[in-house]
Every structure is written in C-alpha cells, then in structure tokens.
CSV table of C-alpha atoms and ligand atoms in Angstrom, one decimal:
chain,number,residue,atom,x,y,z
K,14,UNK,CA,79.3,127.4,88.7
K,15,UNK,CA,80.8,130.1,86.4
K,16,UNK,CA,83.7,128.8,84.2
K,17,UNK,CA,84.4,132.2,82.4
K,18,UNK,CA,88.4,132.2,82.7
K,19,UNK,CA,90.3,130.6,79.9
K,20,UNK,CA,93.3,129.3,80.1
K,21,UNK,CA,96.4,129.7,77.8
K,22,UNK,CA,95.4,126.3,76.0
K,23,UNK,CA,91.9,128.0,75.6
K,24,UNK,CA,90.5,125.4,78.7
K,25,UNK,CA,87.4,126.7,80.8
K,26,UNK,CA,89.1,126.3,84.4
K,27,UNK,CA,86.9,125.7,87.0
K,28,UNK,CA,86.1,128.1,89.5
K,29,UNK,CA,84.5,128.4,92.9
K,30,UNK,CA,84.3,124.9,94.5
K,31,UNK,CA,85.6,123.2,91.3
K,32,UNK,CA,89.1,125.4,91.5
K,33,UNK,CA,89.4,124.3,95.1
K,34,UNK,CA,91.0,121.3,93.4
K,35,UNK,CA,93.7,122.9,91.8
K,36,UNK,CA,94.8,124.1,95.5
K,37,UNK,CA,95.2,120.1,96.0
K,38,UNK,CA,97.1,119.7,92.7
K,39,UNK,CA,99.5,122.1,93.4
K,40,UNK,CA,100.6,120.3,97.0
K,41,UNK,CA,100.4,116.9,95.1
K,42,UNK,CA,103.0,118.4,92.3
K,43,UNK,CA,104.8,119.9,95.5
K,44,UNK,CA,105.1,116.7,97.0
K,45,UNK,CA,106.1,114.6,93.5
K,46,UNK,CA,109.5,117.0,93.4
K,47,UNK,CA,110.2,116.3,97.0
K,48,UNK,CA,113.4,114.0,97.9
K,49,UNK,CA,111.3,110.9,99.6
K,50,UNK,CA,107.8,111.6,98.4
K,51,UNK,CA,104.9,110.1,99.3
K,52,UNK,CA,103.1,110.2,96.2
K,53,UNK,CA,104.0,110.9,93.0
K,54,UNK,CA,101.5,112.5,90.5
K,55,UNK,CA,103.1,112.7,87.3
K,56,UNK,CA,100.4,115.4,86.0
K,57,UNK,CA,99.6,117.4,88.6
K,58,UNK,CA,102.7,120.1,87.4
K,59,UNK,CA,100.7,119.7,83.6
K,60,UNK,CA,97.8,120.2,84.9
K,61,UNK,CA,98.5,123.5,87.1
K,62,UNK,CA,100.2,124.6,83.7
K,63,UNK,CA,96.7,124.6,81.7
K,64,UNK,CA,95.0,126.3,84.6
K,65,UNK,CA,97.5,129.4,83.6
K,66,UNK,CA,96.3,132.2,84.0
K,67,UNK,CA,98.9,132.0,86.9
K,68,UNK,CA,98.5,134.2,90.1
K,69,UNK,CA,95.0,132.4,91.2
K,70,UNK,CA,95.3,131.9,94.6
K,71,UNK,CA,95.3,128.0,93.8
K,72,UNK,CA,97.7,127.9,91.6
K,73,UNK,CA,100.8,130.9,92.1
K,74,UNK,CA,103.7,129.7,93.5
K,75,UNK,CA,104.4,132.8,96.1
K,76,UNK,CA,108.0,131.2,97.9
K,77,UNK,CA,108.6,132.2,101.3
K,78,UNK,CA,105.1,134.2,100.9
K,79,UNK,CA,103.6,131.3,100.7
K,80,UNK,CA,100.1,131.0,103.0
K,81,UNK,CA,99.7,129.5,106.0
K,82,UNK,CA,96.7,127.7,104.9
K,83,UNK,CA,99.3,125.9,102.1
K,84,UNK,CA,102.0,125.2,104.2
K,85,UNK,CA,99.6,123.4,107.0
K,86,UNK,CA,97.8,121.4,104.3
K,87,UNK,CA,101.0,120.5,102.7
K,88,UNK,CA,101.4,117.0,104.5
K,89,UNK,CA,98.0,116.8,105.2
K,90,UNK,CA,97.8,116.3,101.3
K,91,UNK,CA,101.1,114.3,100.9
K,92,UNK,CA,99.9,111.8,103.9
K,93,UNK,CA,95.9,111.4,103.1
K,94,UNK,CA,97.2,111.1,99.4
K,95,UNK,CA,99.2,108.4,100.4
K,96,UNK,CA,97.2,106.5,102.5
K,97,UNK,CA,94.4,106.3,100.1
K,98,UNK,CA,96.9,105.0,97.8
K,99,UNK,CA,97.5,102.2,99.8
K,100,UNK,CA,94.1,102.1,100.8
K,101,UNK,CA,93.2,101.6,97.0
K,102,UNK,CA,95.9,99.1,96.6
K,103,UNK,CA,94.8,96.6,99.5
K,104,UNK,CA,90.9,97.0,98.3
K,105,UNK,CA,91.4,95.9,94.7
K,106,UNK,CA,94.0,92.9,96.1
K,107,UNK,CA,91.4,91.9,98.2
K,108,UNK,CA,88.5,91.7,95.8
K,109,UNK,CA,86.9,95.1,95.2
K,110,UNK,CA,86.7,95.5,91.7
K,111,UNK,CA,85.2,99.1,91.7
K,112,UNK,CA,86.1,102.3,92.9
K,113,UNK,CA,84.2,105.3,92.8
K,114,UNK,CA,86.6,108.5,93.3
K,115,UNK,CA,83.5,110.9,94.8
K,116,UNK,CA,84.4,114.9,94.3
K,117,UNK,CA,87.4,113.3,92.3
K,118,UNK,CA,88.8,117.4,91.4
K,119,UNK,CA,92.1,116.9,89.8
K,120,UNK,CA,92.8,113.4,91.4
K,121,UNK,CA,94.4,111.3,88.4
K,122,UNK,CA,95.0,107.8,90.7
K,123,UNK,CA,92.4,106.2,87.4
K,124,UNK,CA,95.3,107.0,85.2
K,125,UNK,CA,98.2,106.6,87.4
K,126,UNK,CA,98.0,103.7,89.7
K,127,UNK,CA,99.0,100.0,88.6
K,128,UNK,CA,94.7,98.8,87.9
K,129,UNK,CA,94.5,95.7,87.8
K,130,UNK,CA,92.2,93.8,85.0
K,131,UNK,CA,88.6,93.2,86.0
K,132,UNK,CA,88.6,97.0,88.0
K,133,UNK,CA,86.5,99.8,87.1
K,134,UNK,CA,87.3,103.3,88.3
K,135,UNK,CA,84.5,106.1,88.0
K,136,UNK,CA,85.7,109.6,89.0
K,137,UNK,CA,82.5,111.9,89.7
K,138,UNK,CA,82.5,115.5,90.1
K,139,UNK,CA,80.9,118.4,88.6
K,140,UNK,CA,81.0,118.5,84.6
K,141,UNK,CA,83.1,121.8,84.2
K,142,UNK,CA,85.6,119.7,86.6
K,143,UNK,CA,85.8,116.7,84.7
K,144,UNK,CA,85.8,118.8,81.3
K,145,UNK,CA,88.8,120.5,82.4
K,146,UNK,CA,90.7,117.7,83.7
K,147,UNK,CA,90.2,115.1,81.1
K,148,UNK,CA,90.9,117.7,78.3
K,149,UNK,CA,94.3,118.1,80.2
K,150,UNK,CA,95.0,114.4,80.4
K,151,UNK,CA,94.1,113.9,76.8
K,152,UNK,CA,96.4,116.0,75.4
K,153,UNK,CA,98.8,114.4,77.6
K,154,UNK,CA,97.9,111.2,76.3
K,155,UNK,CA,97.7,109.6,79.6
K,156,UNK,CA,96.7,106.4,79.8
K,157,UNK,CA,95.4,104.0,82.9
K,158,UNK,CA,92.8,101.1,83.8
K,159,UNK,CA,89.3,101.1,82.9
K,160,UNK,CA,88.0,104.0,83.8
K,161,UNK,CA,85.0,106.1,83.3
K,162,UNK,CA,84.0,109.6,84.2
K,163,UNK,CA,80.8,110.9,85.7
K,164,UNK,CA,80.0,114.2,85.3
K,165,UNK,CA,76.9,114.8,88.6
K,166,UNK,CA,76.5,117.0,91.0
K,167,UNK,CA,76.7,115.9,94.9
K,168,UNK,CA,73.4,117.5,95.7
K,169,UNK,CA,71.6,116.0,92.9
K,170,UNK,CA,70.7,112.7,91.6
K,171,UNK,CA,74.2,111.4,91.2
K,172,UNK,CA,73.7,107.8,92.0
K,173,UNK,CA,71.7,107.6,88.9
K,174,UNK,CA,73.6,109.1,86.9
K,175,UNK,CA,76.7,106.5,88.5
K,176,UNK,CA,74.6,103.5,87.7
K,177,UNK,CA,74.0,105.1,84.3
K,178,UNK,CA,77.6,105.4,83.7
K,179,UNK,CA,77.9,101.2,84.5
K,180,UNK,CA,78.2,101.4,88.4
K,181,UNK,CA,77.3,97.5,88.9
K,182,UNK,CA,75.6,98.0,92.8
K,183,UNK,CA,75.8,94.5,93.2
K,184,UNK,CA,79.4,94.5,92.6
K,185,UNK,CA,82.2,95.3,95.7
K,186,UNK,CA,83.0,98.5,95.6
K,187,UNK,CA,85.9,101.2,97.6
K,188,UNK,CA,84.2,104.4,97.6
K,189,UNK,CA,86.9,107.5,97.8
K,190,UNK,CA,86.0,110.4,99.6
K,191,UNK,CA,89.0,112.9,99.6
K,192,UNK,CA,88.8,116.0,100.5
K,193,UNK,CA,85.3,116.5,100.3
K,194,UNK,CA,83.9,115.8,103.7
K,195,UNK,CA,84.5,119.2,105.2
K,196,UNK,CA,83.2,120.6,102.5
K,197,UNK,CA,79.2,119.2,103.5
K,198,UNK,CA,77.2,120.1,105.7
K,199,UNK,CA,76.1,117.7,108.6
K,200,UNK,CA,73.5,116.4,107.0
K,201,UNK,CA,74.2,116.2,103.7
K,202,UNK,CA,77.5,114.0,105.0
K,203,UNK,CA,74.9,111.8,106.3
K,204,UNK,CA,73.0,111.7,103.0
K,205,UNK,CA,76.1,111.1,101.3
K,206,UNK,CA,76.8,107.9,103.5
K,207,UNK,CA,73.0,106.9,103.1
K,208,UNK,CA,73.2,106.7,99.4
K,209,UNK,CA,77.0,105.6,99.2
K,210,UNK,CA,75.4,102.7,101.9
K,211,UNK,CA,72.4,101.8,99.5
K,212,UNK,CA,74.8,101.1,96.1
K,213,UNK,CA,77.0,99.4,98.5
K,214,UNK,CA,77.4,95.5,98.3
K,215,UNK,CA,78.8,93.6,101.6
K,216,UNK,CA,82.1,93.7,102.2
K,217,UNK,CA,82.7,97.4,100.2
K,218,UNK,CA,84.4,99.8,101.5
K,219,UNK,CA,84.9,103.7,102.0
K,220,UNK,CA,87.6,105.9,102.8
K,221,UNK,CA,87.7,109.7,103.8
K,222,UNK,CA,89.8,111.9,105.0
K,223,UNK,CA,88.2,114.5,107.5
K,224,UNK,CA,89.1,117.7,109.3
K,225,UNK,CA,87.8,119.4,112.0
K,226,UNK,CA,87.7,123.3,112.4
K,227,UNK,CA,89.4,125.6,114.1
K,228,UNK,CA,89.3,129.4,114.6
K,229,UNK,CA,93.4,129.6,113.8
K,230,UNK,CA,92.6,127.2,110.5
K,231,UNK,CA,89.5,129.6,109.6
K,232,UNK,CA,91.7,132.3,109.4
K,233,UNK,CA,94.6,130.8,107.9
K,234,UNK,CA,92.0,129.8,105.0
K,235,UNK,CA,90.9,133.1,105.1
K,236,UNK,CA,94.3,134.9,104.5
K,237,UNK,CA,93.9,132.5,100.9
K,238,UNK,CA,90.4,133.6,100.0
K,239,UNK,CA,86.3,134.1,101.2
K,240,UNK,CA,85.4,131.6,99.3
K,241,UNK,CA,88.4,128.7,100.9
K,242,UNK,CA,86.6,130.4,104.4
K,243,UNK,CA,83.4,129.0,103.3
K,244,UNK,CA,83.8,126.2,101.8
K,245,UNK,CA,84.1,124.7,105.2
K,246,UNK,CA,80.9,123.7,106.4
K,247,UNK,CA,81.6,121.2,109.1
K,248,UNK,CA,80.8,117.6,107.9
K,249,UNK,CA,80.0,114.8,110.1
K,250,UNK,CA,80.9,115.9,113.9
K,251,UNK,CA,82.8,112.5,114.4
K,252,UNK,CA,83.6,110.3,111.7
K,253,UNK,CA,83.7,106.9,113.6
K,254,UNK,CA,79.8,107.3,114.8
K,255,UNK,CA,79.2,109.0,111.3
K,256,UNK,CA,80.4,105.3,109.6
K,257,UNK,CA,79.0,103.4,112.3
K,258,UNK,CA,75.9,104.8,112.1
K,259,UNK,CA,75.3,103.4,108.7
K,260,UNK,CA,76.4,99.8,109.5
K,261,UNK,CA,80.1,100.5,108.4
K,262,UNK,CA,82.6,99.1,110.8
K,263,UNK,CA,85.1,102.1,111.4
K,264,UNK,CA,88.7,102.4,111.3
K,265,UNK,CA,89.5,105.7,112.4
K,266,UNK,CA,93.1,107.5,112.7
K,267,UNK,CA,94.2,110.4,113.9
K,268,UNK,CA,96.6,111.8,110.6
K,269,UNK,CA,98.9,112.6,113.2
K,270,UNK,CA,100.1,109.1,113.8
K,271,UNK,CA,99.7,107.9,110.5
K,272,UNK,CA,101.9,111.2,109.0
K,273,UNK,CA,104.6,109.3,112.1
K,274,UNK,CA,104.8,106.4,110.4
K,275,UNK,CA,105.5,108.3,107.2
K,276,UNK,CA,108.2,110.3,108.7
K,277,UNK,CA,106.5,113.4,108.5
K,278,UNK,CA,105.0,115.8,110.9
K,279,UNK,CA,101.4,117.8,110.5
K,280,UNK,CA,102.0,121.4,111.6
K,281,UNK,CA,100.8,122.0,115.6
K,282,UNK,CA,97.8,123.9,114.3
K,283,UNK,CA,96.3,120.9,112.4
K,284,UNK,CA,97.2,118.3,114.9
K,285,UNK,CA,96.5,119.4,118.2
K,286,UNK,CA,94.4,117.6,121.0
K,287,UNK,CA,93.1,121.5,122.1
K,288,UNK,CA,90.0,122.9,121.1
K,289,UNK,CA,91.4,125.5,119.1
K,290,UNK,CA,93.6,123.5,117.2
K,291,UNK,CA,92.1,122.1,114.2
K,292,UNK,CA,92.9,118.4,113.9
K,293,UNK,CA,92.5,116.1,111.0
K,294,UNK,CA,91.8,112.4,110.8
K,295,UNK,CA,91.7,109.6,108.6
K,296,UNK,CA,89.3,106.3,108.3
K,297,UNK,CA,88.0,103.5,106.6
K,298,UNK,CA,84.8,102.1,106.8
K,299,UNK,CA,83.8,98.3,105.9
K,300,UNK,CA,80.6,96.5,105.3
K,301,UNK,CA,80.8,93.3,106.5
K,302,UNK,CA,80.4,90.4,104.3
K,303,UNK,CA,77.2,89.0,105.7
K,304,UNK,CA,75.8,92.2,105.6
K,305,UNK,CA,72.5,91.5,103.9
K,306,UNK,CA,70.6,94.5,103.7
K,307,UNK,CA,72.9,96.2,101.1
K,308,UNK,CA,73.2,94.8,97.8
K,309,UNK,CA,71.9,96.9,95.6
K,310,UNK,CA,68.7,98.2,97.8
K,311,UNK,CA,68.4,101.1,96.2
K,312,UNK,CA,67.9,99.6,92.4
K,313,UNK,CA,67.8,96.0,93.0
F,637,SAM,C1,89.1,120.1,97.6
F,637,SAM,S1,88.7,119.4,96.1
F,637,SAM,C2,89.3,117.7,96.3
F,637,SAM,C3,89.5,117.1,95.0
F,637,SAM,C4,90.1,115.6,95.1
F,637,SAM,N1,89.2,114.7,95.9
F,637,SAM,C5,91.5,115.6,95.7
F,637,SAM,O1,91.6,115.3,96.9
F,637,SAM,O2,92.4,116.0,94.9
F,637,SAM,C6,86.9,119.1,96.3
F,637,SAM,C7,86.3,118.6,95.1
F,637,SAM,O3,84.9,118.3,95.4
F,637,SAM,C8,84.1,118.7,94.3
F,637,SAM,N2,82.7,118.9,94.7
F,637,SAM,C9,82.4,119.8,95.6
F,637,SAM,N3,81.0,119.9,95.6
F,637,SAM,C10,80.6,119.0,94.7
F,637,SAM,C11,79.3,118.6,94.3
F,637,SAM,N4,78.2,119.2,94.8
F,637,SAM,N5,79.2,117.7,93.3
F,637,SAM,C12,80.3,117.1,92.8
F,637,SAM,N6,81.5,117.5,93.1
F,637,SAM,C13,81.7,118.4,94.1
F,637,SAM,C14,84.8,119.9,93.7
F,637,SAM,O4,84.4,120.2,92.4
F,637,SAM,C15,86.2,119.6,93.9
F,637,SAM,O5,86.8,118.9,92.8
C-alpha cells in the first residue's frame, strides 16, 4: 500500500484500502455531534483532522453535496457501531476476556469503552493503518484498557503474528469483524472464519456486520471513487450458513429492524427486500461451550 501523502502533522495517511477507514470515521464523528447519538467517538473529529490534507474523498465535508454513498452508509455506521458496542459490552460481562478488533481501521472502542480488568483488546490491521492511528491517539494522550496492536495483513500469516502479540487461543475470545466482510472475497470470508474458528475456544464469539450488493449501491460508491467500487468483492453469499458452517450458532438480523429499535431508519436503497436494493445485515455467531474441537487446534 502506498502511504506517500503527509498530513499537516507530518503523519503518513493511509491510502487505498487503509483510507477506506477514514470514510467510517468521518460518519462516526458525524454521528457523535448528533442530538441522540448512538455512539460517541470522542476522536474520530481528531483523527479526521491529522488526515488533513482535507478534500479526500474520505474525509471533505461537501454539505448538501454530500454523496449518496455517505448519506446511505450514514446509519448503517451509527447502528452497526452501536450494536457492536453492546455486543462488546454483554461478551466481556459474560466472560470473554479477549477481543480481537479484525481490520480495526480507525475504530478506537480499545481506548474508549469502559474495559473491564482481566480484558485484552488486540486491534489488527495493516501497519501503515495502525501507524497512523496510534500516532493520532498518542498525541491525544488517550487512554483505555489493556490493549495491544497488531500490525498483519488479512491475507497473510496474521494468526501468528496475533499469538505473537499475546493472543492466549485457549482463552474466550469476541472476535470483531466490522466493516470488513464485503470487502473479501467468497473464499477468503471463509478462510477468515476457518482461522478465526481454529484460535477460537468454546463459548467465543464473533460479530460482523455484512452487506449485500446492489447495482444502485455500486454506483452510489462509484459517484465517491474506483477504488470504493472495488473494494466490494462480495463476501460470504449468506452470513447465517457462512457461521454455521463453521460450527458457530448464528444470530442473524436484518439492520433494518435493529436500526427500528434505535429509532432510526436505513435509506430504501440499503434495506430493501428487492433484488436491486442492496440490503445490509447484522450477526453474531457463538461456539458453544461443549464445543470440543476448538481450543486452540491450531497451536495447541
Ligand atoms: C472500511 S474499513 C473499516 C474499519 C473499521 N473496522 C471500522 O468499522 O471503523 C476496512 C478496514 O479493513 C482493513 N483491511 C482491509 N484489508 C486488510 C488486510 N488484508 N489486512 C488487514 N486489514 C485490512 C483496512 O485497512 C481498513 O482499516
């Protein structure tokens, strides 16, 4: 990945794939200034700041000219954000006491959620990614649970490098997959679930959020940029049969409902039953807590 723009506080923002992040950031510090928000990220607006040179696509704040592709994603972000929130929240009560934030971009939840002692939060994305954002949140001072970044790359050896940065496989774990799904091809969605399955102890946890495409959400993404066009490869075709088929006992909603009891409402063209209406889901997959073939398989 080329890093080659510098930002006004002389940070290497990240670019292609990597900048797709910011896009997030700037719809989390969107929502944080909102009347009832959903979420609040207190560094999101500090961290679009650093990413200066404003004008990138991700990061410009264009008003009524906003496009469509931002104002359709806009609740999709505030909702899934959200969720996994309270996702996190009920894991760690219940006895996880690791989380592993996979393609973690810009996502600061290991600095600004209420950890409690005994958790361990690894955020894992590409090392230009985590360079930019930690830099950021350094300077900021920010502060939060134990927490660890690893720097890996998705199509590479990453679960070594997790275990290398003190990923206990033998330990329960909520895996975070945000954004990131659509992003995969078929197949490597499935072997991201096969290795996420074999560091998996019983009774972990994942959770995605997952969109299906559409020809009206192609183009709204293409209006933004080729590269947002592409960066939609597909995923897993249904995400229920894609958790099931690796022992994880699915909980699947559509974001529609879930966005209901919110009190917000996804855009038609993101939440549609039709075929050419893109539509958008979230889920949570369990291991159960007999399951014996996990624990650790892969290093044990
Ligand atoms: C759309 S962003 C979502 C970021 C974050 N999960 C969120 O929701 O705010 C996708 C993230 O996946 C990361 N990513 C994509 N491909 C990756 C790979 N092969 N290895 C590691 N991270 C990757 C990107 O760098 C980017 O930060």
């Amino acid at each position: 990945m080329v890093t080659d723009e510098t930002s006004a506080t002389g940070d290497a923002v990240p670019r292609g794939v990597g900048a797709t992040a910011l896009g997030v950031t700037r719809l989390r510090a969107i929502e944080s200034n909102r009347a009832r928000p959903l979420a609040i990220d207190p560094y999101a607006e500090r961290i679009l700041e650093a990413a200066v040179p404003a004008g990138s696509e991700w990061t410009a704040d264009r008003g009524a000219a906003e496009p469509r592709f931002f104002r359709l994603m806009r609740d999709q972000v505030a909702v899934r954000t959200r969720f996994i929130d309270d996702t996190i929240a009920r894991a760690v009560a219940d006895g996880a006491a690791q989380v592993v934030v996979l393609g973690c971009g810009m996502d600061t939840r290991s600095y600004r959620l209420n950890w409690p002692e005994g958790v361990h939060v690894f955020d894992l994305d590409l090392p230009e990614v985590l360079a930019f954002r930690d830099a950021v949140l350094s300077r900021l001072a920010a502060s939060g649970g134990h927490r660890t970044s690893v720097a890996a790359d998705l199509r590479e050896d990453w679960p070594r490098s997790l275990v290398a940065a003190g990923f206990d496989p033998t330990v329960r774990t909520l895996w975070v997959c945000e954004g990131l799904l659509y992003a995969l091809p078929a197949t490597a969605a499935e072997d991201l679930l096969t290795e996420i399955t074999l560091l998996s102890s019983p009774a972990s946890a994942v959770v995605v959020d997952h969109i299906t495409d559409s020809p009206a959400f192609a183009a709204a993404r293409e209006e933004v940029s080729p590269e947002l066009l592409e960066l939609w490869q597909g995923g897993p075709e249904h995400v229920g049969t894609w958790l099931s088929g690796h022992g994880w006992e699915p909980d699947v909603r559509d974001l529609r409902n879930e966005a209901a009891r919110y009190g917000r409402e996804i855009p038609e063209d993101l939440a549609g039953g039709q075929h050419e209406v893109a539509r958008t889901w979230l889920a949570v997959g369990e291991l159960a807590s007999t399951n014996p073939g996990v624990s650790g398989r892969r290093w044990g």
